[in-house]
PDB file of C-alpha atoms in Angstrom:
ATOM      1  CA  MET O 266       0.169  -0.063   0.659  1.00 91.00           C
ATOM      2  CA  VAL O 267       1.703   3.161  -0.672  1.00 97.00           C
ATOM      3  CA  ASP O 268       0.283   6.702   0.049  1.00 98.00           C
ATOM      4  CA  ILE O 269       0.097   9.425  -1.871  1.00 98.00           C
ATOM      5  CA  LYS O 270      -1.742  11.376   0.190  1.00 98.00           C
ATOM      6  CA  ASN O 271      -0.535  15.536  -0.943  1.00 98.00           C
ATOM      7  CA  VAL O 272       1.996  13.492  -3.589  1.00 97.00           C
ATOM      8  CA  VAL O 273       4.688  15.182  -5.914  1.00 96.00           C
ATOM      9  CA  LEU O 274       4.901  12.554  -8.569  1.00 97.00           C
ATOM     10  CA  THR O 275       7.880  12.324 -11.092  1.00 96.00           C
ATOM     11  CA  ASN O 276       7.508   9.892 -13.533  1.00 97.00           C
ATOM     12  CA  LEU O 277       7.548  10.554 -17.050  1.00 97.00           C
ATOM     13  CA  SER O 278       6.980   6.913 -18.108  1.00 97.00           C
ATOM     14  CA  GLY O 279       4.224   6.342 -21.658  1.00 97.00           C
ATOM     15  CA  ASP O 280       3.544   2.977 -19.957  1.00 98.00           C
ATOM     16  CA  CYS O 281       0.442   2.995 -17.265  1.00 98.00           C
ATOM     17  CA  ALA O 282       2.419  -0.485 -16.088  1.00 97.00           C
ATOM     18  CA  GLU O 283       4.643   1.726 -14.607  1.00 97.00           C
ATOM     19  CA  TYR O 284       1.846   2.924 -11.564  1.00 98.00           C
ATOM     20  CA  SER O 285       1.433  -0.528 -10.918  1.00 98.00           C
ATOM     21  CA  ALA O 286       0.816  -1.137  -7.335  1.00 98.00           C
ATOM     22  CA  THR O 287      -2.165  -0.125  -4.565  1.00 98.00           C
ATOM     23  CA  TYR O 288      -2.604   3.582  -3.499  1.00 98.00           C
ATOM     24  CA  GLN O 289      -4.180   5.281  -0.622  1.00 98.00           C
ATOM     25  CA  ALA O 290      -5.321   8.201   0.891  1.00 98.00           C
ATOM     26  CA  ASN O 291      -6.417   9.334   4.103  1.00 98.00           C
ATOM     27  CA  VAL O 292      -8.319  12.849   2.692  1.00 98.00           C
ATOM     28  CA  THR O 293     -10.577  14.921   4.933  1.00 98.00           C
ATOM     29  CA  ASP O 294     -14.587  17.152   3.805  1.00 98.00           C
ATOM     30  CA  ILE O 295     -13.461  20.262   4.155  1.00 98.00           C
ATOM     31  CA  THR O 296     -17.330  21.793   4.492  1.00 97.00           C
ATOM     32  CA  ARG O 297     -18.475  19.522   5.535  1.00 97.00           C
ATOM     33  CA  ASP O 298     -15.782  18.248   8.307  1.00 98.00           C
ATOM     34  CA  MET O 299     -15.610  14.259   7.076  1.00 98.00           C
ATOM     35  CA  ASP O 300     -13.277  11.714   6.722  1.00 98.00           C
ATOM     36  CA  PHE O 301     -12.502   9.594   3.200  1.00 98.00           C
ATOM     37  CA  VAL O 302      -9.985   7.288   2.926  1.00 98.00           C
ATOM     38  CA  SER O 303      -8.904   7.378  -1.076  1.00 98.00           C
ATOM     39  CA  THR O 304      -8.502   4.351  -2.930  1.00 98.00           C
ATOM     40  CA  PHE O 305      -6.579   3.649  -6.596  1.00 97.00           C
ATOM     41  CA  ASP O 306      -4.986   0.403  -7.943  1.00 98.00           C
ATOM     42  CA  VAL O 307      -3.464  -0.578 -10.731  1.00 98.00           C
ATOM     43  CA  SER O 308      -2.475  -3.332 -12.642  1.00 98.00           C
ATOM     44  CA  GLU O 309      -1.558  -4.513 -15.864  1.00 96.00           C
ATOM     45  CA  ASP O 310      -1.744  -7.612 -18.128  1.00 93.00           C
ATOM     46  CA  GLY O 311       1.561  -7.466 -20.986  1.00 90.00           C
ATOM     47  CA  GLN O 312      -1.873  -5.332 -23.056  1.00 94.00           C
ATOM     48  CA  SER O 313      -4.008  -2.891 -21.224  1.00 97.00           C
ATOM     49  CA  CYS O 314      -3.518  -1.767 -17.614  1.00 98.00           C
ATOM     50  CA  THR O 315      -7.111  -1.726 -15.476  1.00 98.00           C
ATOM     51  CA  VAL O 316      -7.290   1.080 -12.828  1.00 98.00           C
ATOM     52  CA  SER O 317      -9.563  -0.010 -10.120  1.00 98.00           C
ATOM     53  CA  ALA O 318     -10.802   3.307  -7.283  1.00 98.00           C
ATOM     54  CA  ASN O 319     -13.177   4.926  -5.729  1.00 98.00           C
ATOM     55  CA  ALA O 320     -13.327   9.063  -7.191  1.00 98.00           C
ATOM     56  CA  ILE O 321     -12.045  10.641  -4.112  1.00 98.00           C
ATOM     57  CA  PRO O 322      -8.755  12.098  -4.620  1.00 98.00           C
ATOM     58  CA  ASN O 323      -4.775  12.236  -2.545  1.00 98.00           C
ATOM     59  CA  TYR O 324      -6.028  15.538  -0.279  1.00 98.00           C
ATOM     60  CA  ASP O 325      -8.172  17.878   0.980  1.00 98.00           C
ATOM     61  CA  PHE O 326     -11.171  18.768  -1.056  1.00 98.00           C
ATOM     62  CA  ASN O 327     -14.886  20.698  -1.143  1.00 98.00           C
ATOM     63  CA  ASP O 328     -12.763  23.847   0.794  1.00 97.00           C
ATOM     64  CA  SER O 329     -14.708  27.382   0.989  1.00 96.00           C
ATOM     65  CA  SER O 330     -13.940  28.343  -3.109  1.00 94.00           C
ATOM     66  CA  ALA O 331     -16.664  25.190  -3.637  1.00 96.00           C
ATOM     67  CA  HIS O 332     -20.090  25.599  -4.476  1.00 95.00           C
ATOM     68  CA  PHE O 333     -20.970  21.732  -4.878  1.00 96.00           C
ATOM     69  CA  ALA O 334     -24.684  20.181  -6.528  1.00 90.00           C
ATOM     70  CA  GLU O 335     -24.315  17.000  -3.983  1.00 95.00           C
ATOM     71  CA  PRO O 336     -21.794  15.425  -1.128  1.00 97.00           C
ATOM     72  CA  VAL O 337     -19.362  13.715  -2.240  1.00 98.00           C
ATOM     73  CA  ALA O 338     -19.490   9.794  -2.701  1.00 98.00           C
ATOM     74  CA  GLU O 339     -17.476   7.194  -2.761  1.00 98.00           C
ATOM     75  CA  GLN O 340     -18.036   5.198  -6.444  1.00 98.00           C
ATOM     76  CA  GLN O 341     -16.766   2.130  -8.077  1.00 97.00           C
ATOM     77  CA  ILE O 342     -15.013   2.773 -11.254  1.00 97.00           C
ATOM     78  CA  SER O 343     -13.147   0.016 -12.752  1.00 97.00           C
ATOM     79  CA  LEU O 344     -11.441   0.758 -16.439  1.00 98.00           C
ATOM     80  CA  SER O 345      -8.230  -0.222 -18.831  1.00 98.00           C
ATOM     81  CA  ILE O 346      -5.860   1.629 -20.474  1.00 98.00           C
ATOM     82  CA  PRO O 347      -4.933   1.392 -23.608  1.00 97.00           C
ATOM     83  CA  ARG O 348      -0.068  -0.393 -22.725  1.00 96.00           C
ATOM     84  CA  THR O 349       0.679   0.420 -26.314  1.00 96.00           C
ATOM     85  CA  PRO O 350      -2.107   3.001 -27.707  1.00 97.00           C
ATOM     86  CA  GLN O 351      -1.911   3.847 -31.384  1.00 97.00           C
ATOM     87  CA  ALA O 352      -2.351   7.778 -33.345  1.00 98.00           C
ATOM     88  CA  ALA O 353      -6.371   6.925 -35.622  1.00 98.00           C
ATOM     89  CA  THR O 354      -6.128   8.729 -38.514  1.00 97.00           C
ATOM     90  CA  THR O 355      -8.678  10.783 -37.437  1.00 97.00           C
ATOM     91  CA  PRO O 356      -9.200  12.420 -34.344  1.00 98.00           C
ATOM     92  CA  THR O 357     -12.264  11.512 -32.142  1.00 98.00           C
ATOM     93  CA  ALA O 358     -14.240  14.604 -30.216  1.00 97.00           C
ATOM     94  CA  LEU O 359     -14.207  14.876 -26.811  1.00 97.00           C
ATOM     95  CA  SER O 360     -18.795  14.337 -25.672  1.00 93.00           C
ATOM     96  CA  MET O 361     -21.142  13.524 -22.830  1.00 91.00           C
ATOM     97  CA  GLN O 362     -20.973  10.330 -23.181  1.00 93.00           C
ATOM     98  CA  SER O 363     -17.656   9.000 -22.347  1.00 95.00           C
ATOM     99  CA  ASP O 364     -14.713  10.510 -19.483  1.00 97.00           C
ATOM    100  CA  ASN O 365     -12.141  11.143 -20.898  1.00 98.00           C
ATOM    101  CA  ALA O 366      -9.598  10.273 -18.228  1.00 98.00           C
ATOM    102  CA  ILE O 367      -8.669   8.739 -15.456  1.00 98.00           C
ATOM    103  CA  MET O 368      -5.346  10.412 -13.345  1.00 98.00           C
ATOM    104  CA  LEU O 369      -3.341   9.016 -10.951  1.00 98.00           C
ATOM    105  CA  ASN O 370      -5.104   9.841  -8.148  1.00 98.00           C
ATOM    106  CA  GLY O 371      -8.158   7.875  -9.251  1.00 98.00           C
ATOM    107  CA  VAL O 372     -10.465  10.521  -9.381  1.00 98.00           C
ATOM    108  CA  VAL O 373     -11.970  11.051 -13.704  1.00 98.00           C
ATOM    109  CA  LEU O 374     -11.072  14.200 -16.312  1.00 98.00           C
ATOM    110  CA  ASP O 375     -14.718  15.466 -17.519  1.00 97.00           C
ATOM    111  CA  LEU O 376     -13.937  18.259 -18.925  1.00 97.00           C
ATOM    112  CA  ILE O 377     -17.582  18.552 -21.136  1.00 95.00           C
ATOM    113  CA  ALA O 378     -19.810  20.560 -19.072  1.00 93.00           C
ATOM    114  CA  ASN O 379     -24.468  19.561 -19.129  1.00 94.00           C
ATOM    115  CA  GLY O 380     -24.593  23.637 -19.696  1.00 95.00           C
ATOM    116  CA  CYS O 381     -25.513  25.150 -22.279  1.00 97.00           C
ATOM    117  CA  TYR O 382     -27.763  28.843 -23.418  1.00 97.00           C
ATOM    118  CA  LYS O 383     -30.991  27.800 -23.292  1.00 96.00           C
ATOM    119  CA  PRO O 384     -32.891  31.189 -22.749  1.00 95.00           C
ATOM    120  CA  ASP O 385     -36.362  29.156 -22.608  1.00 94.00           C
ATOM    121  CA  ASP O 386     -35.312  26.742 -18.915  1.00 95.00           C
ATOM    122  CA  ALA O 387     -36.822  27.881 -16.373  1.00 95.00           C
ATOM    123  CA  ALA O 388     -33.107  27.782 -14.457  1.00 93.00           C
ATOM    124  CA  ALA O 389     -32.459  29.826 -17.108  1.00 95.00           C
ATOM    125  CA  ASP O 390     -29.891  32.834 -15.722  1.00 94.00           C
ATOM    126  CA  GLN O 391     -30.503  36.313 -16.659  1.00 94.00           C
ATOM    127  CA  ASP O 392     -28.058  35.822 -19.588  1.00 94.00           C
ATOM    128  CA  GLY O 393     -30.583  32.793 -20.903  1.00 95.00           C
ATOM    129  CA  ASN O 394     -27.241  29.757 -19.710  1.00 96.00           C
ATOM    130  CA  ILE O 395     -28.339  26.742 -16.807  1.00 94.00           C
ATOM    131  CA  ALA O 396     -25.474  25.067 -15.601  1.00 90.00           C
ATOM    132  CA  ASN O 397     -26.383  21.261 -15.831  1.00 90.00           C
ATOM    133  CA  GLY O 398     -29.433  19.674 -17.820  1.00 90.00           C
ATOM    134  CA  CYS O 399     -28.784  20.165 -21.422  1.00 93.00           C
ATOM    135  CA  GLY O 400     -28.836  16.922 -23.221  1.00 89.00           C
ATOM    136  CA  PRO O 401     -25.055  16.170 -25.534  1.00 91.00           C
ATOM    137  CA  THR O 402     -25.884  17.945 -28.774  1.00 91.00           C
ATOM    138  CA  VAL O 403     -25.784  21.986 -27.852  1.00 94.00           C
ATOM    139  CA  ASP O 404     -24.905  25.299 -30.249  1.00 95.00           C
ATOM    140  CA  TRP O 405     -23.652  27.097 -27.486  1.00 97.00           C
ATOM    141  CA  ARG O 406     -22.688  25.181 -24.435  1.00 97.00           C
ATOM    142  CA  LEU O 407     -20.809  26.649 -21.524  1.00 97.00           C
ATOM    143  CA  ASP O 408     -16.842  25.902 -21.143  1.00 97.00           C
ATOM    144  CA  PRO O 409     -16.370  24.834 -17.018  1.00 95.00           C
ATOM    145  CA  MET O 410     -13.463  26.586 -16.926  1.00 96.00           C
ATOM    146  CA  GLY O 411     -14.932  30.236 -18.439  1.00 95.00           C
ATOM    147  CA  PRO O 412     -16.715  33.407 -16.077  1.00 93.00           C
ATOM    148  CA  VAL O 413     -20.315  31.184 -15.764  1.00 92.00           C
ATOM    149  CA  SER O 414     -18.895  29.043 -11.675  1.00 90.00           C
ATOM    150  CA  PHE O 415     -19.627  25.722 -11.672  1.00 93.00           C
ATOM    151  CA  GLY O 416     -18.891  25.534  -8.266  1.00 94.00           C
ATOM    152  CA  THR O 417     -15.897  23.976  -8.327  1.00 96.00           C
ATOM    153  CA  ASP O 418     -13.405  24.193  -5.475  1.00 97.00           C
ATOM    154  CA  SER O 419      -9.632  25.021  -6.022  1.00 97.00           C
ATOM    155  CA  HIS O 420      -8.803  21.863  -7.582  1.00 98.00           C
ATOM    156  CA  ASN O 421     -11.029  22.455 -10.373  1.00 97.00           C
ATOM    157  CA  GLY O 422     -12.856  19.280  -9.329  1.00 97.00           C
ATOM    158  CA  HIS O 423     -15.955  19.027  -8.284  1.00 97.00           C
ATOM    159  CA  THR O 424     -19.326  16.796  -7.860  1.00 96.00           C
ATOM    160  CA  GLN O 425     -22.484  15.222 -11.026  1.00 92.00           C
ATOM    161  CA  PRO O 426     -25.379  13.763  -9.649  1.00 90.00           C
ATOM    162  CA  GLY O 427     -24.193  11.205  -7.837  1.00 94.00           C
ATOM    163  CA  GLY O 428     -21.134  12.084  -5.740  1.00 97.00           C
ATOM    164  CA  LEU O 429     -19.035  10.964  -7.573  1.00 97.00           C
ATOM    165  CA  TYR O 430     -15.807  13.806  -7.739  1.00 98.00           C
ATOM    166  CA  HIS O 431     -14.238  14.729 -10.769  1.00 98.00           C
ATOM    167  CA  TYR O 432     -12.387  17.548 -12.830  1.00 98.00           C
ATOM    168  CA  HIS O 433     -13.446  20.382 -15.569  1.00 96.00           C
ATOM    169  CA  GLY O 434      -9.270  21.654 -15.857  1.00 96.00           C
ATOM    170  CA  ASN O 435      -6.289  21.705 -14.048  1.00 97.00           C
ATOM    171  CA  PRO O 436      -6.771  19.524 -11.053  1.00 97.00           C
ATOM    172  CA  HIS O 437      -3.744  21.745  -9.853  1.00 96.00           C
ATOM    173  CA  ALA O 438      -2.194  18.332  -7.600  1.00 96.00           C
ATOM    174  CA  LEU O 439       0.355  15.529  -8.166  1.00 97.00           C
ATOM    175  CA  PHE O 440       2.734  17.938  -9.806  1.00 97.00           C
ATOM    176  CA  ASP O 441       5.446  20.478  -8.975  1.00 95.00           C
ATOM    177  CA  PRO O 442       3.926  23.626 -10.707  1.00 93.00           C
ATOM    178  CA  GLU O 443       7.197  24.658 -10.510  1.00 89.00           C
ATOM    179  CA  GLU O 444       8.717  22.561 -12.115  1.00 84.00           C
ATOM    180  CA  THR O 445      12.342  22.471 -13.336  1.00 81.00           C
ATOM    181  CA  ASN O 446      15.077  19.979 -13.863  1.00 87.00           C
ATOM    182  CA  GLN O 447      12.886  17.362 -15.974  1.00 92.00           C
ATOM    183  CA  GLY O 448       9.432  19.201 -17.256  1.00 94.00           C
ATOM    184  CA  SER O 449       6.439  17.418 -15.354  1.00 97.00           C
ATOM    185  CA  PRO O 450       5.205  14.025 -14.795  1.00 97.00           C
ATOM    186  CA  VAL O 451       2.300  11.709 -15.868  1.00 98.00           C
ATOM    187  CA  ILE O 452      -0.119  12.580 -13.951  1.00 98.00           C
ATOM    188  CA  GLY O 453      -2.990  10.939 -15.567  1.00 98.00           C
ATOM    189  CA  PHE O 454      -3.560   9.033 -19.134  1.00 98.00           C
ATOM    190  CA  ALA O 455      -6.258   9.599 -20.882  1.00 98.00           C
ATOM    191  CA  ALA O 456      -9.436   6.893 -22.296  1.00 98.00           C
ATOM    192  CA  ASP O 457      -7.571   6.305 -25.511  1.00 98.00           C
ATOM    193  CA  GLY O 458      -4.379   4.944 -23.689  1.00 98.00           C
ATOM    194  CA  PHE O 459      -1.993   8.111 -23.624  1.00 98.00           C
ATOM    195  CA  PRO O 460      -0.219   9.974 -20.868  1.00 98.00           C
ATOM    196  CA  ILE O 461      -1.645  13.051 -19.675  1.00 98.00           C
ATOM    197  CA  TYR O 462       1.627  15.456 -18.468  1.00 98.00           C
ATOM    198  CA  GLY O 463       1.417  18.993 -16.728  1.00 97.00           C
ATOM    199  CA  PRO O 464       2.436  21.809 -17.674  1.00 97.00           C
ATOM    200  CA  HIS O 465       6.281  21.841 -18.842  1.00 97.00           C
ATOM    201  CA  TYR O 466       8.950  20.033 -21.413  1.00 97.00           C
ATOM    202  CA  ILE O 467      12.156  19.660 -21.429  1.00 95.00           C
ATOM    203  CA  ASP O 468      13.313  20.795 -25.225  1.00 94.00           C
ATOM    204  CA  THR O 469      15.184  18.194 -27.133  1.00 89.00           C
ATOM    205  CA  GLN O 470      16.933  21.240 -28.642  1.00 90.00           C
ATOM    206  CA  THR O 471      17.733  23.597 -26.023  1.00 93.00           C
ATOM    207  CA  GLY O 472      17.611  21.447 -22.596  1.00 92.00           C
ATOM    208  CA  GLU O 473      15.846  23.958 -21.900  1.00 94.00           C
ATOM    209  CA  MET O 474      11.649  23.931 -20.058  1.00 95.00           C
ATOM    210  CA  ARG O 475       9.384  25.797 -21.959  1.00 96.00           C
ATOM    211  CA  HIS O 476       6.065  25.795 -21.292  1.00 96.00           C
ATOM    212  CA  ALA O 477       3.340  24.349 -23.168  1.00 97.00           C
ATOM    213  CA  VAL O 478       0.566  26.691 -24.565  1.00 98.00           C
ATOM    214  CA  SER O 479      -2.629  25.587 -25.781  1.00 98.00           C
ATOM    215  CA  GLY O 480      -2.661  26.237 -29.618  1.00 98.00           C
ATOM    216  CA  TYR O 481      -7.305  27.501 -29.753  1.00 98.00           C
ATOM    217  CA  THR O 482      -7.480  31.298 -29.388  1.00 98.00           C
ATOM    218  CA  LEU O 483     -10.644  33.659 -28.984  1.00 98.00           C
ATOM    219  CA  LYS O 484     -13.160  34.317 -32.097  1.00 98.00           C
ATOM    220  CA  ALA O 485     -12.769  37.395 -32.828  1.00 96.00           C
ATOM    221  CA  GLY O 486     -15.711  39.894 -32.992  1.00 95.00           C
ATOM    222  CA  THR O 487     -19.757  39.396 -31.336  1.00 96.00           C
ATOM    223  CA  ARG O 488     -21.114  35.722 -31.488  1.00 96.00           C
ATOM    224  CA  PRO O 489     -23.944  35.976 -34.213  1.00 93.00           C
ATOM    225  CA  SER O 490     -26.958  37.351 -32.983  1.00 85.00           C
ATOM    226  CA  GLY O 491     -31.479  36.509 -32.890  1.00 84.00           C
ATOM    227  CA  LYS O 492     -33.309  33.427 -32.140  1.00 86.00           C
ATOM    228  CA  GLY O 493     -30.982  30.513 -31.280  1.00 89.00           C
ATOM    229  CA  SER O 494     -27.899  31.981 -30.393  1.00 95.00           C
ATOM    230  CA  PRO O 495     -26.148  33.893 -26.280  1.00 96.00           C
ATOM    231  CA  GLY O 496     -25.282  37.114 -28.979  1.00 95.00           C
ATOM    232  CA  GLY O 497     -21.674  39.461 -27.359  1.00 95.00           C
ATOM    233  CA  SER O 498     -18.506  39.253 -28.210  1.00 96.00           C
ATOM    234  CA  TYR O 499     -16.836  35.490 -28.136  1.00 97.00           C
ATOM    235  CA  ASP O 500     -15.132  35.943 -23.827  1.00 97.00           C
ATOM    236  CA  GLY O 501     -14.802  32.054 -23.711  1.00 97.00           C
ATOM    237  CA  THR O 502     -18.093  31.384 -21.815  1.00 97.00           C
ATOM    238  CA  TYR O 503     -18.658  28.438 -24.167  1.00 98.00           C
ATOM    239  CA  ILE O 504     -16.033  26.117 -25.812  1.00 97.00           C
ATOM    240  CA  GLN O 505     -17.822  27.467 -29.243  1.00 97.00           C
ATOM    241  CA  ASP O 506     -15.990  31.290 -28.302  1.00 98.00           C
ATOM    242  CA  TYR O 507     -12.783  28.965 -29.377  1.00 98.00           C
ATOM    243  CA  GLU O 508     -10.797  28.038 -32.611  1.00 98.00           C
ATOM    244  CA  TYR O 509      -7.429  26.144 -33.372  1.00 98.00           C
ATOM    245  CA  THR O 510      -5.564  28.313 -35.016  1.00 98.00           C
ATOM    246  CA  GLN O 511      -1.855  26.667 -34.202  1.00 97.00           C
ATOM    247  CA  ALA O 512      -0.601  29.870 -32.404  1.00 96.00           C
ATOM    248  CA  GLY O 513       0.878  27.553 -29.422  1.00 97.00           C
ATOM    249  CA  THR O 514       3.011  23.470 -28.802  1.00 97.00           C
ATOM    250  CA  LEU O 515       0.705  21.841 -28.476  1.00 98.00           C
ATOM    251  CA  ASP O 516      -2.218  19.700 -31.435  1.00 98.00           C
ATOM    252  CA  ALA O 517      -5.720  20.054 -32.057  1.00 98.00           C
ATOM    253  CA  CYS O 518      -6.143  17.356 -29.089  1.00 98.00           C
ATOM    254  CA  ASN O 519      -4.030  19.459 -27.037  1.00 98.00           C
ATOM    255  CA  GLY O 520      -0.937  17.272 -27.213  1.00 98.00           C
ATOM    256  CA  MET O 521       2.438  16.853 -29.142  1.00 98.00           C
ATOM    257  CA  THR O 522       5.159  13.783 -29.089  1.00 97.00           C
ATOM    258  CA  VAL O 523       8.033  14.814 -27.246  1.00 96.00           C
ATOM    259  CA  ASN O 524      10.970  11.948 -27.297  1.00 93.00           C
ATOM    260  CA  GLY O 525       9.535  10.059 -28.844  1.00 95.00           C
ATOM    261  CA  GLN O 526       6.406   9.593 -26.870  1.00 97.00           C
ATOM    262  CA  TYR O 527       3.105  11.554 -27.038  1.00 98.00           C
ATOM    263  CA  GLY O 528       1.479  12.408 -25.167  1.00 98.00           C
ATOM    264  CA  TYR O 529      -1.823  15.579 -23.583  1.00 98.00           C
ATOM    265  CA  TYR O 530      -0.322  18.717 -20.867  1.00 98.00           C
ATOM    266  CA  VAL O 531      -1.584  20.785 -19.426  1.00 98.00           C
ATOM    267  CA  THR O 532      -2.237  23.642 -20.504  1.00 98.00           C
ATOM    268  CA  ASP O 533      -3.529  27.343 -18.507  1.00 95.00           C
ATOM    269  CA  SER O 534      -5.749  28.162 -21.562  1.00 97.00           C
ATOM    270  CA  TYR O 535      -8.643  25.910 -22.821  1.00 98.00           C
ATOM    271  CA  PRO O 536      -8.691  22.766 -23.856  1.00 98.00           C
ATOM    272  CA  TYR O 537      -7.443  22.882 -20.119  1.00 98.00           C
ATOM    273  CA  VAL O 538      -6.507  19.574 -20.485  1.00 98.00           C
ATOM    274  CA  MET O 539      -7.354  17.349 -23.970  1.00 98.00           C
ATOM    275  CA  GLY O 540      -8.771  18.753 -27.282  1.00 98.00           C
ATOM    276  CA  CYS O 541      -9.750  15.739 -28.306  1.00 98.00           C
ATOM    277  CA  PHE O 542      -8.446  12.120 -28.288  1.00 98.00           C
ATOM    278  CA  THR O 543      -6.052  11.650 -31.256  1.00 98.00           C
ATOM    279  CA  GLY O 544      -5.829   7.508 -30.534  1.00 98.00           C
ATOM    280  CA  THR O 545      -8.830   5.517 -30.167  1.00 97.00           C
ATOM    281  CA  PRO O 546     -10.732   5.437 -26.031  1.00 98.00           C
ATOM    282  CA  ASP O 547     -11.565   2.471 -24.502  1.00 98.00           C
ATOM    283  CA  PRO O 548     -15.367   1.745 -24.216  1.00 97.00           C
ATOM    284  CA  SER O 549     -14.455   1.324 -20.846  1.00 98.00           C
ATOM    285  CA  PHE O 550     -14.397   5.095 -20.397  1.00 98.00           C
ATOM    286  CA  GLN O 551     -18.478   5.647 -21.209  1.00 97.00           C
ATOM    287  CA  LYS O 552     -20.210   6.327 -18.901  1.00 90.00           C
ATOM    288  CA  PHE O 553     -23.535   4.486 -21.030  1.00 76.00           C
TER     289      PHE O 553
END
């Protein structure tokens, strides 16, 4: 049993088998003053890794910045990660039907929110937005890391119905934010098997530490006007406010290859961790 309370990882390996072990952390739901035991297990069989977790993070959570819709509750998560992922012919879009990744503390990454512009809904705010209940296909989906609050804690995590704690962005955990010697470690694995790194990498040509930069930028001008559109300037409220312009160091899925290893990188701006799946996501990540 490996104690990972507030651990700072260092491993750069993109092979999930390198993380095979049983992990545990004694943590506290701060707002509720309630103790939990985080459990996380990784095993491998040569072709894939099996991850089992109860979705409780490895740090004290639900701090004063949070407003969770439902109390955190332990889950029974079992996911399969391919050990030798391959890039697909075309990327797969992120969707509400699938979790995006599992972090190396047993918490899933779920970047797509169920909030959107829906002015006719009884729960709509003054701008016509609702935080939940939009379904898989909408024209203007809220960015949970944007101006509209989703009640996340300081780790960009909150709960969904049923009490599943999950991330909408940078977990602010598992890596040293000031890493300069080797670049950021692997902090999780996407559903397609490719690793997820923190924000830093070592430039192989110069040997210098660099910050991974998203290639997405806000669109210029204003949104369409009229029925069905929120209007106003593209300000990051909705994920449709962004477009991929190759402005940074990362591809459209928020990934790149360093020293022969492809991986996704945490970024300061949209899409924060992943923009799409470069490989083929494993069916075990499907929610329903």
